[in-house]
């Protein structure tokens, strides 16, 4: 890997490669059929794929960038001993390595960076066979703000010539844009994407006030943001404290690079520094552009905002 490229470019290129490797681990665990499911809490599951994919990501990135602070959903993978050598990914994505780094990010040092890893976003969907909802998320934040991110879909099918290929990787970089897909305009009517498995009366009330033509209920923050990017939905609403920083760092970075916006239900940006608490206590509100985000924010009743913020 060229060490002359700015750190952010190298780290994003490494993250694209390692996300693809983690996606293969996710598929391999499923194909073996031994998911090793552990219940961490109510409706909160972990599988062998979560654990192994995280060990692959953190071990690979740590070996290349030892001073970067990496926070993963599944705790500390080092406690489980050596990882298989084929899991260590030291390659960097060649296309990303050719990107020009924005001037604002050229002087960033390893110590300035926090990487947020969700090795398998949509674990519940994974165990139930909704495999298209599953993503691998790697978000890169500098000074508490997401500046780059990777969303990898292990089960996305594409045809390359005569061959079917599994998996695709979408990345975003502040000031540069996105790669890995062709952006699509939002649908003509208002389509909202929201949670498939964590609904409650507050969540439903926040949806009703939007006057949407359609509500899509799917799993995973990564997959919901992909629906915005692909023109299948225009707004993502989740009026509940159910998700965490590793769920939203990469999606926020990618969506922002594409011209969209992700905040909490109050319209405030989350911070992604090393010392922040992990839960996103005030929900998620995202849209493909500022105009739609402003519309969604204006529709949410103050009583719902107060309920979420504890006022």
C-alpha atoms as a printed R data frame, in Angstrom:
    type eleno elety resid chain resno       x       y       z
1   ATOM     1    CA   UNK     A     1   0.000   0.000   0.000
2   ATOM     2    CA   UNK     A     2   1.373   3.437  -0.912
3   ATOM     3    CA   UNK     A     3   2.247   5.292   2.272
4   ATOM     4    CA   UNK     A     4   2.374   8.586   0.352
5   ATOM     5    CA   UNK     A     5  -1.422   8.787   0.104
6   ATOM     6    CA   UNK     A     6  -3.076  10.774   2.934
7   ATOM     7    CA   UNK     A     7  -4.115   8.691   5.938
8   ATOM     8    CA   UNK     A     8  -7.877   9.091   5.403
9   ATOM     9    CA   UNK     A     9  -7.585   7.786   1.821
10  ATOM    10    CA   UNK     A    10  -5.508   4.795   2.948
11  ATOM    11    CA   UNK     A    11  -7.865   4.012   5.843
12  ATOM    12    CA   UNK     A    12 -10.956   4.219   3.637
13  ATOM    13    CA   UNK     A    13  -9.281   2.023   0.983
14  ATOM    14    CA   UNK     A    14  -8.359  -0.533   3.651
15  ATOM    15    CA   UNK     A    15 -11.895  -0.404   5.086
16  ATOM    16    CA   UNK     A    16 -13.438  -1.109   1.667
17  ATOM    17    CA   UNK     A    17 -11.229  -4.194   1.271
18  ATOM    18    CA   UNK     A    18 -11.709  -5.519   4.793
19  ATOM    19    CA   UNK     A    19 -15.501  -4.994   4.626
20  ATOM    20    CA   UNK     A    20 -15.578  -7.292   1.612
21  ATOM    21    CA   UNK     A    21 -13.540  -9.913   3.474
22  ATOM    22    CA   UNK     A    22 -15.875  -9.640   6.485
23  ATOM    23    CA   UNK     A    23 -18.837 -10.100   4.151
24  ATOM    24    CA   UNK     A    24 -17.392 -13.384   2.942
25  ATOM    25    CA   UNK     A    25 -17.070 -14.534   6.575
26  ATOM    26    CA   UNK     A    26 -20.750 -13.639   7.115
27  ATOM    27    CA   UNK     A    27 -21.721 -15.770   4.093
28  ATOM    28    CA   UNK     A    28 -19.440 -18.650   5.139
29  ATOM    29    CA   UNK     A    29 -20.998 -18.872   8.616
30  ATOM    30    CA   UNK     A    30 -24.487 -18.932   7.116
31  ATOM    31    CA   UNK     A    31 -23.570 -21.599   4.557
32  ATOM    32    CA   UNK     A    32 -22.178 -23.846   7.318
33  ATOM    33    CA   UNK     A    33 -25.521 -23.513   9.107
34  ATOM    34    CA   UNK     A    34 -24.067 -23.200  12.622
35  ATOM    35    CA   UNK     A    35 -24.956 -19.614  13.543
36  ATOM    36    CA   UNK     A    36 -23.906 -19.845  17.214
37  ATOM    37    CA   UNK     A    37 -26.660 -17.467  18.357
38  ATOM    38    CA   UNK     A    38 -26.234 -15.751  21.735
39  ATOM    39    CA   UNK     A    39 -28.930 -13.488  23.202
40  ATOM    40    CA   UNK     A    40 -27.200 -10.353  24.553
41  ATOM    41    CA   UNK     A    41 -30.458  -8.734  25.697
42  ATOM    42    CA   UNK     A    42 -34.121  -8.478  24.758
43  ATOM    43    CA   UNK     A    43 -34.352  -8.754  20.943
44  ATOM    44    CA   UNK     A    44 -30.570  -8.286  20.804
45  ATOM    45    CA   UNK     A    45 -28.730 -11.223  19.276
46  ATOM    46    CA   UNK     A    46 -25.157 -12.044  18.364
47  ATOM    47    CA   UNK     A    47 -24.038 -14.811  16.018
48  ATOM    48    CA   UNK     A    48 -20.735 -16.442  15.099
49  ATOM    49    CA   UNK     A    49 -20.813 -14.221  11.994
50  ATOM    50    CA   UNK     A    50 -20.944 -11.046  14.154
51  ATOM    51    CA   UNK     A    51 -18.012 -12.218  16.261
52  ATOM    52    CA   UNK     A    52 -15.821 -13.499  13.443
53  ATOM    53    CA   UNK     A    53 -16.467 -10.581  11.073
54  ATOM    54    CA   UNK     A    54 -15.573  -8.117  13.830
55  ATOM    55    CA   UNK     A    55 -12.346  -9.946  14.658
56  ATOM    56    CA   UNK     A    56 -11.423  -9.819  10.970
57  ATOM    57    CA   UNK     A    57 -12.133  -6.071  10.696
58  ATOM    58    CA   UNK     A    58 -10.521  -4.921  13.930
59  ATOM    59    CA   UNK     A    59  -7.444  -7.163  13.661
60  ATOM    60    CA   UNK     A    60  -6.847  -6.086  10.051
61  ATOM    61    CA   UNK     A    61  -7.276  -2.355  10.642
62  ATOM    62    CA   UNK     A    62  -5.356  -2.424  13.958
63  ATOM    63    CA   UNK     A    63  -2.363  -4.075  12.314
64  ATOM    64    CA   UNK     A    64  -2.240  -1.325   9.681
65  ATOM    65    CA   UNK     A    65  -3.244   1.660  11.839
66  ATOM    66    CA   UNK     A    66  -2.177   0.855  15.429
67  ATOM    67    CA   UNK     A    67  -2.977   4.282  16.886
68  ATOM    68    CA   UNK     A    68  -6.510   4.548  15.477
69  ATOM    69    CA   UNK     A    69  -9.212   4.065  18.117
70  ATOM    70    CA   UNK     A    70 -11.572   1.322  16.899
71  ATOM    71    CA   UNK     A    71 -14.912   0.714  18.622
72  ATOM    72    CA   UNK     A    72 -16.842  -2.393  17.623
73  ATOM    73    CA   UNK     A    73 -20.318  -3.540  18.553
74  ATOM    74    CA   UNK     A    74 -19.158  -6.909  19.824
75  ATOM    75    CA   UNK     A    75 -16.617  -5.693  22.408
76  ATOM    76    CA   UNK     A    76 -12.955  -6.734  22.352
77  ATOM    77    CA   UNK     A    77 -12.198  -9.502  19.852
78  ATOM    78    CA   UNK     A    78  -8.576  -9.910  20.967
79  ATOM    79    CA   UNK     A    79  -9.676 -11.922  23.983
80  ATOM    80    CA   UNK     A    80 -10.508 -14.836  21.684
81  ATOM    81    CA   UNK     A    81  -6.923 -15.612  20.639
82  ATOM    82    CA   UNK     A    82  -5.274 -15.658  17.218
83  ATOM    83    CA   UNK     A    83  -7.411 -15.184  14.149
84  ATOM    84    CA   UNK     A    84  -6.993 -17.296  10.992
85  ATOM    85    CA   UNK     A    85  -4.295 -15.748   8.807
86  ATOM    86    CA   UNK     A    86  -6.645 -15.590   5.813
87  ATOM    87    CA   UNK     A    87  -8.856 -13.172   7.774
88  ATOM    88    CA   UNK     A    88  -6.082 -10.574   7.954
89  ATOM    89    CA   UNK     A    89  -6.728  -8.186   5.105
90  ATOM    90    CA   UNK     A    90  -3.818  -5.886   4.265
91  ATOM    91    CA   UNK     A    91  -4.841  -4.995   0.709
92  ATOM    92    CA   UNK     A    92  -6.257  -1.555  -0.079
93  ATOM    93    CA   UNK     A    93  -8.952  -0.881  -2.664
94  ATOM    94    CA   UNK     A    94  -7.157   0.428  -5.764
95  ATOM    95    CA   UNK     A    95  -9.943   2.774  -6.905
96  ATOM    96    CA   UNK     A    96 -10.205   4.468  -3.522
97  ATOM    97    CA   UNK     A    97  -6.416   4.854  -3.364
98  ATOM    98    CA   UNK     A    98  -6.618   7.051  -6.490
99  ATOM    99    CA   UNK     A    99  -9.014   9.534  -4.854
100 ATOM   100    CA   UNK     A   100  -7.907  13.074  -4.123
101 ATOM   101    CA   UNK     A   101  -8.144  13.810  -0.414
102 ATOM   102    CA   UNK     A   102 -10.052  16.973   0.565
103 ATOM   103    CA   UNK     A   103  -7.682  19.610   1.941
104 ATOM   104    CA   UNK     A   104  -9.575  19.639   5.258
105 ATOM   105    CA   UNK     A   105  -8.653  15.983   5.855
106 ATOM   106    CA   UNK     A   106  -5.083  15.900   4.551
107 ATOM   107    CA   UNK     A   107  -3.370  16.536   7.876
108 ATOM   108    CA   UNK     A   108  -5.390  14.060   9.939
109 ATOM   109    CA   UNK     A   109  -3.342  11.790  12.220
110 ATOM   110    CA   UNK     A   110  -4.225   8.322  13.521
111 ATOM   111    CA   UNK     A   111  -4.819   9.715  17.008
112 ATOM   112    CA   UNK     A   112  -7.558  12.036  15.623
113 ATOM   113    CA   UNK     A   113  -9.628   9.138  14.280
114 ATOM   114    CA   UNK     A   114 -12.314   6.902  15.764
115 ATOM   115    CA   UNK     A   115 -13.534   3.995  13.631
116 ATOM   116    CA   UNK     A   116 -16.992   2.598  14.449
117 ATOM   117    CA   UNK     A   117 -17.606  -0.996  13.379
118 ATOM   118    CA   UNK     A   118 -20.856  -2.909  13.093
119 ATOM   119    CA   UNK     A   119 -19.663  -6.246  11.689
120 ATOM   120    CA   UNK     A   120 -23.205  -7.411  10.927
121 ATOM   121    CA   UNK     A   121 -25.942  -4.809  10.929
122 ATOM   122    CA   UNK     A   122 -29.292  -6.588  10.876
123 ATOM   123    CA   UNK     A   123 -28.442  -9.641  13.007
124 ATOM   124    CA   UNK     A   124 -32.118 -10.367  13.674
125 ATOM   125    CA   UNK     A   125 -32.806 -10.353   9.923
126 ATOM   126    CA   UNK     A   126 -29.728 -12.538   9.326
127 ATOM   127    CA   UNK     A   127 -31.032 -15.221  11.690
128 ATOM   128    CA   UNK     A   128 -34.494 -15.063  10.075
129 ATOM   129    CA   UNK     A   129 -33.295 -15.263   6.485
130 ATOM   130    CA   UNK     A   130 -33.893 -11.646   5.381
131 ATOM   131    CA   UNK     A   131 -30.369 -11.637   4.004
132 ATOM   132    CA   UNK     A   132 -30.688  -8.630   1.687
133 ATOM   133    CA   UNK     A   133 -31.107  -6.439   4.815
134 ATOM   134    CA   UNK     A   134 -27.688  -7.434   6.183
135 ATOM   135    CA   UNK     A   135 -24.761  -5.007   5.914
136 ATOM   136    CA   UNK     A   136 -21.220  -4.646   7.224
137 ATOM   137    CA   UNK     A   137 -20.598  -1.075   8.451
138 ATOM   138    CA   UNK     A   138 -17.281   0.731   8.960
139 ATOM   139    CA   UNK     A   139 -17.541   4.430   9.827
140 ATOM   140    CA   UNK     A   140 -14.566   6.798  10.113
141 ATOM   141    CA   UNK     A   141 -14.933   9.898  12.290
142 ATOM   142    CA   UNK     A   142 -12.528  12.797  12.795
143 ATOM   143    CA   UNK     A   143 -13.039  15.274  15.638
144 ATOM   144    CA   UNK     A   144 -16.352  13.557  16.473
145 ATOM   145    CA   UNK     A   145 -17.751  13.941  12.932
146 ATOM   146    CA   UNK     A   146 -18.266  11.120  10.387
147 ATOM   147    CA   UNK     A   147 -16.084  11.898   7.367
148 ATOM   148    CA   UNK     A   148 -15.963   8.552   5.554
149 ATOM   149    CA   UNK     A   149 -17.864   5.307   5.610
150 ATOM   150    CA   UNK     A   150 -18.319   1.893   4.062
151 ATOM   151    CA   UNK     A   151 -21.574  -0.048   3.648
152 ATOM   152    CA   UNK     A   152 -21.029  -3.577   2.363
153 ATOM   153    CA   UNK     A   153 -23.921  -5.872   1.383
154 ATOM   154    CA   UNK     A   154 -22.705  -9.495   1.553
155 ATOM   155    CA   UNK     A   155 -25.797 -10.879  -0.214
156 ATOM   156    CA   UNK     A   156 -26.181  -8.358  -3.038
157 ATOM   157    CA   UNK     A   157 -26.155 -10.302  -6.334
158 ATOM   158    CA   UNK     A   158 -24.662  -8.853  -9.508
159 ATOM   159    CA   UNK     A   159 -23.815 -10.357 -12.869
160 ATOM   160    CA   UNK     A   160 -20.259  -9.813 -14.095
161 ATOM   161    CA   UNK     A   161 -20.277 -11.131 -17.629
162 ATOM   162    CA   UNK     A   162 -21.618 -14.674 -17.390
163 ATOM   163    CA   UNK     A   163 -20.852 -15.036 -13.680
164 ATOM   164    CA   UNK     A   164 -23.002 -14.244 -10.665
165 ATOM   165    CA   UNK     A   165 -21.036 -12.259  -8.092
166 ATOM   166    CA   UNK     A   166 -22.010 -11.928  -4.430
167 ATOM   167    CA   UNK     A   167 -21.606  -8.735  -2.446
168 ATOM   168    CA   UNK     A   168 -21.176  -5.064  -3.217
169 ATOM   169    CA   UNK     A   169 -19.491  -2.235  -1.369
170 ATOM   170    CA   UNK     A   170 -20.628   1.380  -1.298
171 ATOM   171    CA   UNK     A   171 -18.342   4.022   0.190
172 ATOM   172    CA   UNK     A   172 -18.580   7.742   0.866
173 ATOM   173    CA   UNK     A   173 -16.006  10.442   1.583
174 ATOM   174    CA   UNK     A   174 -16.734  13.976   2.726
175 ATOM   175    CA   UNK     A   175 -15.995  16.471  -0.052
176 ATOM   176    CA   UNK     A   176 -15.542  13.741  -2.666
177 ATOM   177    CA   UNK     A   177 -18.840  11.864  -3.005
178 ATOM   178    CA   UNK     A   178 -19.792   8.208  -3.126
179 ATOM   179    CA   UNK     A   179 -18.634   5.154  -5.035
180 ATOM   180    CA   UNK     A   180 -19.941   1.687  -5.691
181 ATOM   181    CA   UNK     A   181 -23.410   2.603  -6.975
182 ATOM   182    CA   UNK     A   182 -25.213   5.007  -9.312
183 ATOM   183    CA   UNK     A   183 -27.274   7.548  -7.309
184 ATOM   184    CA   UNK     A   184 -31.009   7.558  -7.937
185 ATOM   185    CA   UNK     A   185 -33.467  10.435  -7.387
186 ATOM   186    CA   UNK     A   186 -36.027  10.069  -4.574
187 ATOM   187    CA   UNK     A   187 -39.404   8.500  -5.428
188 ATOM   188    CA   UNK     A   188 -42.139  10.800  -6.766
189 ATOM   189    CA   UNK     A   189 -44.326  10.219  -3.714
190 ATOM   190    CA   UNK     A   190 -43.213  10.348  -0.073
191 ATOM   191    CA   UNK     A   191 -41.886   6.928   0.925
192 ATOM   192    CA   UNK     A   192 -40.564   6.370   4.444
193 ATOM   193    CA   UNK     A   193 -38.284   3.595   5.611
194 ATOM   194    CA   UNK     A   194 -38.378   2.514   9.251
195 ATOM   195    CA   UNK     A   195 -37.682  -0.339  11.634
196 ATOM   196    CA   UNK     A   196 -38.966  -3.836  10.973
197 ATOM   197    CA   UNK     A   197 -38.531  -5.240  14.470
198 ATOM   198    CA   UNK     A   198 -38.365  -2.442  17.074
199 ATOM   199    CA   UNK     A   199 -41.668  -0.611  16.780
200 ATOM   200    CA   UNK     A   200 -43.702   0.993  19.589
201 ATOM   201    CA   UNK     A   201 -46.507   3.615  19.847
202 ATOM   202    CA   UNK     A   202 -44.022   6.521  19.740
203 ATOM   203    CA   UNK     A   203 -42.382   5.135  16.592
204 ATOM   204    CA   UNK     A   204 -45.792   4.675  14.947
205 ATOM   205    CA   UNK     A   205 -46.954   8.200  15.862
206 ATOM   206    CA   UNK     A   206 -43.820   9.669  14.261
207 ATOM   207    CA   UNK     A   207 -44.647   7.775  11.072
208 ATOM   208    CA   UNK     A   208 -48.320   8.777  10.966
209 ATOM   209    CA   UNK     A   209 -47.575  12.510  11.036
210 ATOM   210    CA   UNK     A   210 -45.433  12.300   7.893
211 ATOM   211    CA   UNK     A   211 -48.427  11.664   5.594
212 ATOM   212    CA   UNK     A   212 -46.356   9.184   3.606
213 ATOM   213    CA   UNK     A   213 -47.716   7.391   0.551
214 ATOM   214    CA   UNK     A   214 -45.869   4.252   1.653
215 ATOM   215    CA   UNK     A   215 -43.960   2.973   4.696
216 ATOM   216    CA   UNK     A   216 -41.234   0.361   4.180
217 ATOM   217    CA   UNK     A   217 -40.351  -1.707   7.256
218 ATOM   218    CA   UNK     A   218 -36.879  -3.186   6.933
219 ATOM   219    CA   UNK     A   219 -33.985  -4.210   9.151
220 ATOM   220    CA   UNK     A   220 -30.649  -2.497   9.720
221 ATOM   221    CA   UNK     A   221 -29.627   1.166   9.647
222 ATOM   222    CA   UNK     A   222 -27.240   0.450   6.783
223 ATOM   223    CA   UNK     A   223 -29.977  -1.048   4.627
224 ATOM   224    CA   UNK     A   224 -32.390   1.816   5.398
225 ATOM   225    CA   UNK     A   225 -29.832   4.397   4.253
226 ATOM   226    CA   UNK     A   226 -29.188   2.328   1.119
227 ATOM   227    CA   UNK     A   227 -32.909   2.638   0.354
228 ATOM   228    CA   UNK     A   228 -32.516   6.426   0.458
229 ATOM   229    CA   UNK     A   229 -29.445   6.299  -1.785
230 ATOM   230    CA   UNK     A   230 -31.140   3.995  -4.286
231 ATOM   231    CA   UNK     A   231 -34.292   6.097  -4.657
232 ATOM   232    CA   UNK     A   232 -36.591   3.559  -2.998
233 ATOM   233    CA   UNK     A   233 -37.397   5.861  -0.051
234 ATOM   234    CA   UNK     A   234 -36.994   9.551   0.704
235 ATOM   235    CA   UNK     A   235 -36.974   9.701   4.525
236 ATOM   236    CA   UNK     A   236 -35.777   7.358   7.290
237 ATOM   237    CA   UNK     A   237 -37.622   7.806  10.606
238 ATOM   238    CA   UNK     A   238 -36.897   5.974  13.850
239 ATOM   239    CA   UNK     A   239 -38.324   7.717  16.930
240 ATOM   240    CA   UNK     A   240 -36.744   5.411  19.490
241 ATOM   241    CA   UNK     A   241 -33.422   5.017  21.331
242 ATOM   242    CA   UNK     A   242 -32.864   1.554  19.818
243 ATOM   243    CA   UNK     A   243 -29.742   2.014  17.684
244 ATOM   244    CA   UNK     A   244 -26.110   2.796  18.506
245 ATOM   245    CA   UNK     A   245 -23.214   4.857  17.144
246 ATOM   246    CA   UNK     A   246 -21.798   1.905  15.186
247 ATOM   247    CA   UNK     A   247 -25.184   1.612  13.424
248 ATOM   248    CA   UNK     A   248 -25.173   5.192  12.162
249 ATOM   249    CA   UNK     A   249 -21.559   6.414  11.757
250 ATOM   250    CA   UNK     A   250 -20.909   4.782   8.366
251 ATOM   251    CA   UNK     A   251 -24.451   5.382   7.011
252 ATOM   252    CA   UNK     A   252 -24.296   9.057   8.053
253 ATOM   253    CA   UNK     A   253 -20.915   9.505   6.363
254 ATOM   254    CA   UNK     A   254 -22.061   7.871   3.118
255 ATOM   255    CA   UNK     A   255 -25.420   9.657   3.039
256 ATOM   256    CA   UNK     A   256 -23.798  13.005   3.785
257 ATOM   257    CA   UNK     A   257 -21.241  12.475   0.990
258 ATOM   258    CA   UNK     A   258 -24.199  11.883  -1.363
259 ATOM   259    CA   UNK     A   259 -25.894  15.151  -0.346
260 ATOM   260    CA   UNK     A   260 -28.232  13.718   2.285
261 ATOM   261    CA   UNK     A   261 -28.508  14.349   6.001
262 ATOM   262    CA   UNK     A   262 -28.750  12.171   9.119
263 ATOM   263    CA   UNK     A   263 -29.488  13.572  12.572
264 ATOM   264    CA   UNK     A   264 -31.482  12.624  15.641
265 ATOM   265    CA   UNK     A   265 -35.244  13.253  15.863
266 ATOM   266    CA   UNK     A   266 -34.533  16.727  17.298
267 ATOM   267    CA   UNK     A   267 -32.443  17.684  14.260
268 ATOM   268    CA   UNK     A   268 -29.118  17.536  16.123
269 ATOM   269    CA   UNK     A   269 -26.068  15.696  14.821
270 ATOM   270    CA   UNK     A   270 -24.663  12.837  16.850
271 ATOM   271    CA   UNK     A   271 -21.020  13.034  17.936
272 ATOM   272    CA   UNK     A   272 -18.698  10.110  17.308
273 ATOM   273    CA   UNK     A   273 -15.712  10.817  19.549
274 ATOM   274    CA   UNK     A   274 -13.941   8.141  21.573
275 ATOM   275    CA   UNK     A   275 -15.580   9.092  24.864
276 ATOM   276    CA   UNK     A   276 -19.237   9.433  23.781
277 ATOM   277    CA   UNK     A   277 -21.916   7.065  25.041
278 ATOM   278    CA   UNK     A   278 -22.854   4.430  22.495
279 ATOM   279    CA   UNK     A   279 -26.705   4.571  22.375
280 ATOM   280    CA   UNK     A   280 -28.412   7.011  19.999
281 ATOM   281    CA   UNK     A   281 -30.932   7.982  22.654
282 ATOM   282    CA   UNK     A   282 -32.896  10.479  20.583
283 ATOM   283    CA   UNK     A   283 -33.650   8.345  17.546
284 ATOM   284    CA   UNK     A   284 -32.738   8.785  13.892
285 ATOM   285    CA   UNK     A   285 -34.060  11.102  11.197
286 ATOM   286    CA   UNK     A   286 -32.458  10.938   7.765
287 ATOM   287    CA   UNK     A   287 -33.357  12.147   4.295
288 ATOM   288    CA   UNK     A   288 -31.902  12.305   0.812
289 ATOM   289    CA   UNK     A   289 -31.588  16.107   0.918
290 ATOM   290    CA   UNK     A   290 -31.940  19.089   3.264
291 ATOM   291    CA   UNK     A   291 -35.406  19.983   1.974
292 ATOM   292    CA   UNK     A   292 -36.909  16.589   2.821
293 ATOM   293    CA   UNK     A   293 -35.058  16.507   6.135
294 ATOM   294    CA   UNK     A   294 -36.500  19.912   7.055
295 ATOM   295    CA   UNK     A   295 -39.980  18.705   6.095
296 ATOM   296    CA   UNK     A   296 -39.676  15.591   8.266
297 ATOM   297    CA   UNK     A   297 -38.298  17.583  11.182
298 ATOM   298    CA   UNK     A   298 -41.165  20.063  10.979
299 ATOM   299    CA   UNK     A   299 -43.766  17.268  11.064
300 ATOM   300    CA   UNK     A   300 -42.601  15.608  14.264
301 ATOM   301    CA   UNK     A   301 -44.749  16.848  17.183
302 ATOM   302    CA   UNK     A   302 -42.999  18.577  20.082
303 ATOM   303    CA   UNK     A   303 -44.499  16.040  22.494
304 ATOM   304    CA   UNK     A   304 -42.619  13.245  20.697
305 ATOM   305    CA   UNK     A   305 -39.385  15.218  20.752
306 ATOM   306    CA   UNK     A   306 -39.880  15.879  24.480
307 ATOM   307    CA   UNK     A   307 -40.609  12.221  25.170
308 ATOM   308    CA   UNK     A   308 -37.420  11.090  23.436
309 ATOM   309    CA   UNK     A   309 -35.203  13.764  24.943
310 ATOM   310    CA   UNK     A   310 -36.585  13.131  28.446
311 ATOM   311    CA   UNK     A   311 -38.126  16.615  28.840
